CSV table of C-alpha atoms in Angstrom, one decimal:
chain,number,residue,atom,x,y,z
A,1,MET,CA,-15.1,2.0,-24.3
A,2,ALA,CA,-15.6,5.4,-26.1
A,3,THR,CA,-13.6,6.7,-28.9
A,4,SER,CA,-12.2,10.2,-28.6
A,5,PRO,CA,-11.2,11.7,-31.9
A,6,SER,CA,-10.9,15.3,-30.5
A,7,VAL,CA,-8.0,13.9,-28.2
A,8,GLN,CA,-4.3,15.0,-29.3
A,9,VAL,CA,-1.2,13.7,-28.2
A,10,TYR,CA,2.1,16.1,-28.1
A,11,THR,CA,5.6,14.9,-27.2
A,12,ASP,CA,7.9,17.8,-26.5
A,13,GLY,CA,5.6,20.0,-28.4
A,14,ASN,CA,5.3,17.6,-31.4
A,15,LEU,CA,1.9,16.3,-32.3
A,16,VAL,CA,1.8,12.4,-32.6
A,17,GLU,CA,-0.1,11.1,-35.8
A,18,TYR,CA,-2.2,8.1,-35.2
A,19,ASP,CA,-3.8,5.8,-37.9
A,20,VAL,CA,-5.9,4.5,-35.0
A,21,LEU,CA,-7.6,7.2,-32.7
A,22,PRO,CA,-6.7,7.1,-28.8
A,23,ILE,CA,-9.7,6.0,-27.0
A,24,ILE,CA,-11.0,6.5,-23.3
A,25,GLN,CA,-11.2,3.3,-21.2
A,26,ASN,CA,-11.9,3.2,-17.4
A,27,GLY,CA,-11.0,6.8,-17.3
A,28,ARG,CA,-7.4,6.1,-19.1
A,29,THR,CA,-6.3,7.5,-22.3
A,30,MET,CA,-5.3,4.3,-24.5
A,31,VAL,CA,-3.0,5.2,-27.5
A,32,PRO,CA,-1.6,3.1,-30.0
A,33,ILE,CA,1.7,1.9,-28.6
A,34,ARG,CA,4.1,1.8,-31.6
A,35,HIS,CA,3.4,5.4,-32.6
A,36,THR,CA,3.6,6.5,-29.0
A,37,ILE,CA,6.8,4.6,-28.2
A,38,SER,CA,8.5,5.9,-31.3
A,39,ALA,CA,7.8,9.5,-30.3
A,40,LEU,CA,9.2,8.8,-26.8
A,41,GLY,CA,12.5,7.4,-28.2
A,42,VAL,CA,11.8,4.0,-26.5
A,43,SER,CA,12.4,0.7,-28.3
A,44,ILE,CA,9.9,-2.0,-28.8
A,45,VAL,CA,9.5,-5.7,-29.6
A,46,TRP,CA,6.1,-7.2,-30.1
A,47,ASP,CA,5.6,-10.9,-29.8
A,48,ASN,CA,2.4,-11.6,-31.7
A,49,LYS,CA,1.8,-15.1,-30.4
A,50,SER,CA,1.8,-14.1,-26.8
A,51,LYS,CA,0.4,-10.6,-27.6
A,52,LYS,CA,3.2,-9.3,-25.4
A,53,VAL,CA,5.0,-5.9,-25.9
A,54,THR,CA,8.4,-5.5,-24.5
A,55,THR,CA,9.5,-1.9,-24.4
A,56,LYS,CA,13.1,-0.4,-23.4
A,57,SER,CA,14.8,2.7,-22.9
A,58,GLY,CA,18.4,2.7,-21.4
A,59,SER,CA,18.3,0.0,-18.5
A,60,ASN,CA,14.7,0.5,-17.9
A,61,VAL,CA,12.3,-2.4,-19.4
A,62,ILE,CA,8.5,-2.3,-19.1
A,63,ILE,CA,6.6,-5.5,-20.6
A,64,LEU,CA,2.6,-5.2,-21.1
A,65,SER,CA,0.6,-8.0,-22.4
A,66,VAL,CA,-3.0,-7.7,-24.2
A,67,GLY,CA,-5.8,-8.4,-21.7
A,68,LYS,CA,-3.6,-8.6,-18.6
A,69,ASN,CA,-4.0,-5.9,-15.9
A,70,THR,CA,-0.4,-6.3,-14.6
A,71,ALA,CA,3.0,-5.0,-16.2
A,72,SER,CA,6.5,-5.8,-15.4
A,73,VAL,CA,8.5,-2.8,-14.7
A,74,ASN,CA,12.2,-3.6,-14.3
A,75,GLY,CA,11.2,-7.1,-13.2
A,76,LYS,CA,8.7,-6.1,-10.7
A,77,THR,CA,4.9,-6.7,-11.4
A,78,VAL,CA,2.8,-3.6,-11.2
A,79,LYS,CA,-1.0,-3.4,-11.3
A,80,LEU,CA,-2.6,-1.4,-14.2
A,81,ASP,CA,-5.8,0.6,-13.8
A,82,THR,CA,-6.7,-0.9,-17.4
A,83,SER,CA,-5.4,-3.6,-19.5
A,84,PRO,CA,-3.8,-3.1,-23.0
A,85,ILE,CA,-6.4,-3.9,-25.8
A,86,ILE,CA,-6.3,-4.8,-29.7
A,87,VAL,CA,-8.4,-2.1,-31.7
A,88,LYS,CA,-8.2,-2.3,-35.7
A,89,GLY,CA,-5.0,-4.5,-35.4
A,90,ARG,CA,-3.3,-1.9,-33.1
A,91,THR,CA,-2.2,-2.5,-29.7
A,92,LEU,CA,-3.5,0.4,-27.5
A,93,ILE,CA,-1.7,1.1,-24.0
A,94,PRO,CA,-2.5,3.3,-21.0
A,95,LEU,CA,-0.4,6.4,-22.2
A,96,ARG,CA,0.1,8.0,-18.6
A,97,PHE,CA,1.5,4.4,-17.1
A,98,ILE,CA,4.0,4.2,-20.0
A,99,SER,CA,5.0,7.6,-20.1
A,100,GLU,CA,5.6,8.2,-16.3
A,101,ASN,CA,7.4,5.0,-15.9
A,102,TYR,CA,10.0,6.1,-18.4
A,103,GLY,CA,10.4,9.4,-16.5
A,104,PHE,CA,8.2,11.5,-18.8
A,105,LYS,CA,5.9,14.2,-17.3
A,106,VAL,CA,2.3,13.8,-18.5
A,107,GLU,CA,-0.2,16.9,-18.3
A,108,TRP,CA,-3.8,16.9,-19.6
A,109,ASP,CA,-5.7,19.6,-20.7
A,110,ASN,CA,-9.4,18.5,-20.3
A,111,GLN,CA,-11.0,21.4,-22.0
A,112,ALA,CA,-8.7,21.3,-25.2
A,113,LYS,CA,-8.5,17.5,-24.9
A,114,ILE,CA,-4.8,17.8,-25.3
A,115,ILE,CA,-2.1,15.6,-23.7
A,116,SER,CA,1.4,17.1,-23.3
A,117,ILE,CA,4.2,14.8,-22.6
A,118,THR,CA,7.6,16.3,-21.7
A,119,SER,CA,10.9,14.5,-21.6
A,120,PRO,CA,12.5,13.7,-18.3
A,121,LYS,CA,15.4,15.9,-17.0
A,122,ILE,CA,18.9,14.5,-17.3
A,123,GLU,CA,19.4,14.0,-13.5
A,124,GLN,CA,19.1,10.4,-12.2
A,125,VAL,CA,17.9,9.7,-8.7
A,126,SER,CA,17.9,6.0,-9.0
A,127,ASN,CA,21.1,5.3,-7.1
A,128,GLU,CA,19.9,7.5,-4.1
A,129,VAL,CA,16.4,5.5,-4.1
A,130,SER,CA,18.0,2.2,-4.0
A,131,THR,CA,19.8,3.2,-0.5
A,132,VAL,CA,16.7,4.5,1.3
A,133,GLU,CA,16.1,2.6,4.6
A,134,VAL,CA,12.5,2.7,6.0
A,135,PRO,CA,11.8,2.0,9.6
A,136,VAL,CA,8.1,1.0,10.5
A,137,LEU,CA,7.3,1.7,14.2
A,138,MET,CA,4.5,-0.5,15.7
A,139,TYR,CA,2.3,0.7,18.7
A,140,HIS,CA,-0.8,-0.6,20.1
A,141,ILE,CA,-2.5,1.1,22.9
A,142,LEU,CA,-1.8,4.4,25.2
A,143,ILE,CA,-2.3,3.9,28.8
A,144,PRO,CA,-1.2,6.6,31.5
A,145,GLY,CA,1.6,5.4,33.6
A,146,LYS,CA,1.9,1.9,31.6
A,147,ASN,CA,5.0,1.5,29.7
A,148,ASP,CA,5.9,-2.1,28.1
A,149,SER,CA,5.9,-3.7,24.6
A,150,VAL,CA,2.2,-3.2,24.2
A,151,SER,CA,1.4,-0.2,26.1
A,152,ILE,CA,2.8,3.4,26.1
A,153,ASP,CA,2.2,6.3,28.4
A,154,PRO,CA,1.0,9.4,26.7
A,155,VAL,CA,3.8,11.5,27.9
A,156,ARG,CA,6.1,9.0,26.8
A,157,PHE,CA,4.7,8.4,23.2
A,158,LYS,CA,4.9,12.4,22.8
A,159,GLU,CA,8.7,12.1,24.0
A,160,GLN,CA,9.3,9.7,21.3
A,161,MET,CA,7.6,11.7,18.6
A,162,LEU,CA,9.4,14.7,19.5
A,163,ALA,CA,12.8,12.5,19.1
A,164,LEU,CA,12.0,11.4,15.8
A,165,ARG,CA,11.7,15.1,14.7
A,166,SER,CA,14.8,16.0,16.5
A,167,ALA,CA,16.7,13.2,14.6
A,168,GLY,CA,15.6,14.2,11.3
A,169,TYR,CA,13.0,11.7,10.7
A,170,THR,CA,9.8,12.6,8.5
A,171,SER,CA,6.8,10.5,8.8
A,172,ILE,CA,5.4,9.1,5.5
A,173,THR,CA,2.1,7.3,4.8
A,174,GLU,CA,1.3,3.5,3.5
A,175,ASN,CA,0.9,5.2,0.2
A,176,ASP,CA,4.3,6.9,0.0
A,177,LEU,CA,6.0,3.7,1.0
A,178,LEU,CA,3.8,1.8,-1.6
A,179,SER,CA,4.6,4.1,-4.5
A,180,HIS,CA,8.2,3.9,-3.4
A,181,LEU,CA,8.3,0.2,-3.7
A,182,GLU,CA,6.3,-0.2,-6.6
A,183,GLN,CA,7.6,3.0,-9.0
A,184,GLY,CA,10.8,4.2,-7.0
A,185,THR,CA,9.1,7.4,-6.0
A,186,VAL,CA,11.7,9.4,-4.2
A,187,LEU,CA,11.0,9.4,-0.1
A,188,PRO,CA,12.3,12.1,2.4
A,189,GLU,CA,16.0,11.4,3.4
A,190,LYS,CA,15.1,9.7,6.8
A,191,PRO,CA,11.4,8.7,6.4
A,192,VAL,CA,9.5,6.7,9.1
A,193,LEU,CA,6.0,5.0,9.0
A,194,ILE,CA,4.2,5.3,12.3
A,195,THR,CA,1.5,2.4,12.7
A,196,PHE,CA,-1.0,1.3,15.5
A,197,ASP,CA,-2.5,-2.1,15.7
A,198,ASP,CA,-6.0,-2.9,16.7
A,199,GLY,CA,-7.6,0.5,16.8
A,200,TYR,CA,-7.9,1.3,20.5
A,201,ILE,CA,-9.8,4.4,21.4
A,202,SER,CA,-6.5,6.0,23.0
A,203,ASN,CA,-5.3,6.3,19.4
A,204,TYR,CA,-7.7,8.9,18.8
A,205,THR,CA,-7.9,10.5,22.4
A,206,GLU,CA,-4.1,10.4,23.1
A,207,ALA,CA,-2.0,9.7,19.9
A,208,PHE,CA,-3.9,11.8,17.3
A,209,PRO,CA,-3.8,15.2,19.1
A,210,VAL,CA,0.3,14.8,19.5
A,211,LEU,CA,0.5,13.8,15.9
A,212,LYS,CA,-1.5,16.9,14.9
A,213,GLU,CA,0.2,19.1,16.7
A,214,LEU,CA,3.7,17.9,15.4
A,215,ASP,CA,2.2,17.7,11.8
A,216,MET,CA,3.1,14.1,11.8
A,217,LYS,CA,1.5,11.3,10.0
A,218,ALA,CA,0.5,7.7,11.2
A,219,SER,CA,-1.9,4.8,10.3
A,220,ILE,CA,-4.4,2.7,12.6
A,221,TYR,CA,-4.9,-1.0,11.6
A,222,VAL,CA,-8.3,-1.8,12.8
A,223,ILE,CA,-10.3,-5.0,13.5
A,224,ALA,CA,-13.3,-3.7,11.3
A,225,SER,CA,-15.9,-6.1,13.2
A,226,ARG,CA,-15.1,-4.1,16.4
A,227,ILE,CA,-15.7,-0.6,14.9
A,228,PHE,CA,-19.2,1.0,14.9
A,229,GLU,CA,-20.4,4.3,13.9
A,230,ASN,CA,-20.7,6.1,17.0
A,231,ASP,CA,-18.4,3.7,19.4
A,232,GLY,CA,-16.2,0.8,19.5
A,233,PHE,CA,-17.6,-0.9,22.7
A,234,THR,CA,-17.1,-4.9,22.4
A,235,ALA,CA,-17.8,-6.8,25.8
A,236,GLY,CA,-14.4,-7.8,27.5
A,237,GLU,CA,-12.1,-5.9,25.3
A,238,TYR,CA,-10.6,-2.4,25.6
A,239,GLU,CA,-12.8,0.2,23.8
A,240,LYS,CA,-11.8,0.9,19.9
A,241,ILE,CA,-12.3,3.9,18.0
A,242,SER,CA,-15.7,4.6,15.9
A,243,TRP,CA,-16.1,5.2,12.4
A,244,GLN,CA,-17.0,8.9,13.3
A,245,GLN,CA,-13.7,9.4,14.9
A,246,ALA,CA,-11.9,7.4,12.1
A,247,ARG,CA,-13.3,10.1,9.8
A,248,GLU,CA,-12.2,13.0,11.7
A,249,MET,CA,-8.7,11.8,11.8
A,250,ALA,CA,-8.4,11.9,8.1
A,251,GLY,CA,-5.3,13.8,6.6
A,252,THR,CA,-3.3,12.8,10.0
A,253,ILE,CA,-3.9,9.2,10.7
A,254,SER,CA,-5.1,6.7,7.8
A,255,ILE,CA,-7.0,3.7,8.5
A,256,GLN,CA,-5.8,0.3,7.4
A,257,SER,CA,-6.8,-3.3,7.9
A,258,HIS,CA,-6.0,-5.5,10.8
A,259,THR,CA,-8.4,-8.1,9.5
A,260,TRP,CA,-12.5,-8.1,9.8
A,261,ASP,CA,-12.5,-10.7,12.6
A,262,SER,CA,-9.5,-12.9,12.8
A,263,HIS,CA,-7.4,-11.4,15.8
A,264,SER,CA,-7.3,-14.8,17.5
A,265,LYS,CA,-5.4,-18.2,17.5
A,266,ARG,CA,-6.6,-21.6,17.1
A,267,PRO,CA,-4.9,-25.2,16.6
A,268,ASP,CA,-3.7,-26.0,13.1
A,269,TYR,CA,-3.6,-29.5,11.7
A,270,GLN,CA,-0.4,-30.3,13.8
A,271,GLY,CA,-2.0,-29.0,17.0
A,272,ARG,CA,0.1,-25.7,17.0
A,273,SER,CA,-1.5,-22.5,17.9
A,274,ARG,CA,-1.9,-20.4,14.7
A,275,GLY,CA,-3.2,-17.0,13.5
A,276,LEU,CA,-6.6,-17.5,12.0
A,277,ILE,CA,-5.5,-16.4,8.5
A,278,ALA,CA,-2.1,-18.2,8.4
A,279,SER,CA,-3.2,-21.7,7.7
A,280,PRO,CA,-6.4,-24.2,8.0
A,281,ILE,CA,-7.5,-24.4,11.6
A,282,ASP,CA,-9.5,-26.7,14.0
A,283,ILE,CA,-13.2,-25.6,14.0
A,284,ASP,CA,-15.5,-27.5,16.2
A,285,THR,CA,-13.0,-30.3,16.6
A,286,LYS,CA,-13.0,-30.7,12.6
A,287,LEU,CA,-10.2,-29.3,10.7
A,288,GLU,CA,-11.0,-27.1,7.4
A,289,THR,CA,-10.4,-28.1,4.2
A,290,GLN,CA,-7.8,-25.9,2.3
A,291,LYS,CA,-11.0,-24.6,0.3
A,292,GLU,CA,-12.6,-23.8,3.3
A,293,PHE,CA,-9.6,-22.1,4.8
A,294,GLU,CA,-9.2,-20.1,1.8
A,295,ASP,CA,-12.9,-19.0,1.4
A,296,ARG,CA,-12.9,-17.9,4.9
A,297,VAL,CA,-9.6,-15.8,4.9
A,298,TYR,CA,-10.6,-14.1,1.4
A,299,THR,CA,-14.0,-13.3,2.9
A,300,ASP,CA,-12.6,-11.9,6.1
A,301,LEU,CA,-9.9,-9.8,4.3
A,302,ALA,CA,-12.3,-8.5,1.7
A,303,ALA,CA,-15.0,-7.7,4.3
A,304,SER,CA,-12.4,-5.7,6.4
A,305,LYS,CA,-11.3,-3.8,3.2
A,306,LYS,CA,-14.7,-3.0,2.2
A,307,ALA,CA,-16.2,-1.8,5.6
A,308,ILE,CA,-13.3,0.6,6.0
A,309,GLU,CA,-13.4,2.0,2.4
A,310,LYS,CA,-17.3,2.5,2.9
A,311,ASN,CA,-17.2,4.0,6.3
A,312,VAL,CA,-14.0,6.0,6.3
A,313,GLY,CA,-14.1,7.1,2.3
A,314,THR,CA,-10.4,6.2,1.8
A,315,LYS,CA,-8.5,3.5,0.0
A,316,VAL,CA,-7.5,0.6,2.0
A,317,THR,CA,-4.1,-0.7,0.8
A,318,ALA,CA,-2.0,-2.3,3.5
A,319,LEU,CA,-2.8,-5.2,6.0
A,320,SER,CA,-1.1,-6.0,9.4
A,321,TYR,CA,-1.1,-9.8,10.0
A,322,PRO,CA,-2.4,-10.5,13.6
A,323,TYR,CA,0.4,-11.8,15.7
A,324,GLY,CA,2.7,-11.3,12.6
A,325,ASP,CA,1.5,-14.9,11.5
A,326,TYR,CA,1.2,-15.6,7.8
A,327,THR,CA,1.9,-17.9,5.2
A,328,ALA,CA,2.4,-18.0,1.4
A,329,ASP,CA,-1.4,-18.7,1.1
A,330,THR,CA,-2.2,-15.5,3.5
A,331,ILE,CA,-0.1,-13.3,0.9
A,332,ARG,CA,-2.0,-14.8,-2.1
A,333,LEU,CA,-5.3,-14.2,-0.6
A,334,ALA,CA,-4.5,-10.8,0.6
A,335,LYS,CA,-3.4,-10.0,-3.1
A,336,LYS,CA,-6.7,-11.4,-4.1
A,337,ALA,CA,-8.9,-9.2,-1.8
A,338,GLY,CA,-7.0,-6.2,-3.1
A,339,TYR,CA,-4.2,-5.4,-0.9
A,340,LYS,CA,-1.0,-4.3,-2.1
A,341,MET,CA,1.2,-4.5,1.0
A,342,ALA,CA,1.3,-6.3,4.4
A,343,PHE,CA,3.3,-6.1,7.5
A,344,THR,CA,4.7,-8.4,10.0
A,345,VAL,CA,6.2,-8.0,13.4
A,346,ARG,CA,9.6,-9.1,12.7
A,347,SER,CA,12.0,-6.4,13.7
A,348,GLY,CA,14.1,-4.3,11.2
A,349,VAL,CA,13.8,-1.7,8.5
A,350,ASN,CA,12.6,-2.0,5.1
A,351,PHE,CA,14.6,-1.2,1.7
A,352,SER,CA,13.6,-0.4,-2.0
A,353,ASN,CA,13.7,-4.0,-3.0
A,354,SER,CA,11.7,-5.2,0.4
A,355,ALA,CA,9.1,-7.8,-0.3
A,356,PRO,CA,5.8,-5.5,-0.1
A,357,PHE,CA,3.9,-8.4,1.9
A,358,GLU,CA,6.7,-9.3,4.3
A,359,LEU,CA,7.4,-5.7,5.4
A,360,THR,CA,9.5,-5.3,8.9
A,361,ARG,CA,8.2,-3.2,12.1
A,362,THR,CA,10.1,-2.3,15.0
A,363,THR,CA,8.2,-2.6,18.4
A,364,ALA,CA,8.0,1.0,19.9
A,365,ASN,CA,8.3,-0.3,23.3
A,366,GLY,CA,6.8,2.1,26.1
A,367,SER,CA,9.9,1.5,28.2
A,368,TYR,CA,12.4,3.2,25.7
A,369,SER,CA,13.2,6.9,26.1
A,370,GLY,CA,12.9,9.0,23.1
A,371,ASN,CA,16.8,8.6,22.6
A,372,GLN,CA,16.8,5.0,23.0
A,373,LEU,CA,14.2,4.5,20.2
A,374,ILE,CA,16.0,6.4,17.9
A,375,LYS,CA,19.2,4.3,18.8
A,376,LEU,CA,17.1,0.9,18.4
A,377,ILE,CA,16.0,2.1,15.0
A,378,GLU,CA,19.7,3.1,14.0
A,379,SER,CA,20.7,-0.3,15.1
A,380,HIS,CA,18.6,-2.1,12.5
A,381,LYS,CA,20.2,-0.1,9.7
């Protein structure tokens, strides 16, 4: 934590006077909340017992707590880069977070150490945002001459991508969707998220060139233990992409997690076949304890995220559950491991208020023509 006496904050051209100077913490400018909130025209209520700050402007309410790295934005929990703190009897909050969540524009002049905050425009987009529907397509492997629920011929794949474009759909990324779910960020009129599970080499050799040609985005959810620097060979399995190929696809295809090594099933306590990250399972004829289960799943999810971020160099925010099998424990452990969202295999479209760890996907069956795929997507709306 470092004091920054040279930092000056202006709101609509007016200098904000502070009795406790702003500081820089974890790369974020922290400012005394009462002076800042007053300058922004936002009301504030301070609860000294709980060390909680409630701010309100119109119908928007943001609640922050000292020492807590999450905040409530209109009832939705949002993660903070740095927690509110108390300095010399004043509560300091991250300036950009509070400003931008109330619609203010924030600009930083690093050379002059000046922060300029500009009031939002009059027009509101909240009514439009609430009606946005986001289909997510699920693919797996591309195999010439094979079209079914898991496989798609490369020619048919291109047909489906062209159909999406012709129907007015714009491909988005996980980060686009996450920003929309957490902060209400505006999406294109007809967004679509294109995903591939497992990380097959054909995603690189067949799908990537098509997506690049059509300037479309997509994501590959990899089983991270199956990916190596120069190849993805594992005995008895279809070849996967390499880390080198994953990096090459950056900008067109993002790499997300399909676990480290949990893409299989085993019996649970009732003898039912369950995905490895869904519940305690039978290992060597002995059922795991709840703690053993949680330690195993957390370790797996954290390892996958870490491996992808290390080898690809991009942030991992999303998980797809193997077989779509998950429980409340899975969600809690995924959050603990640092994920922000996760996908099921339930069919349907997602909305602005969809639960981020129970997002639906539509199987892009290879037997569908491009027009049939569009009709399927539209039928879910």
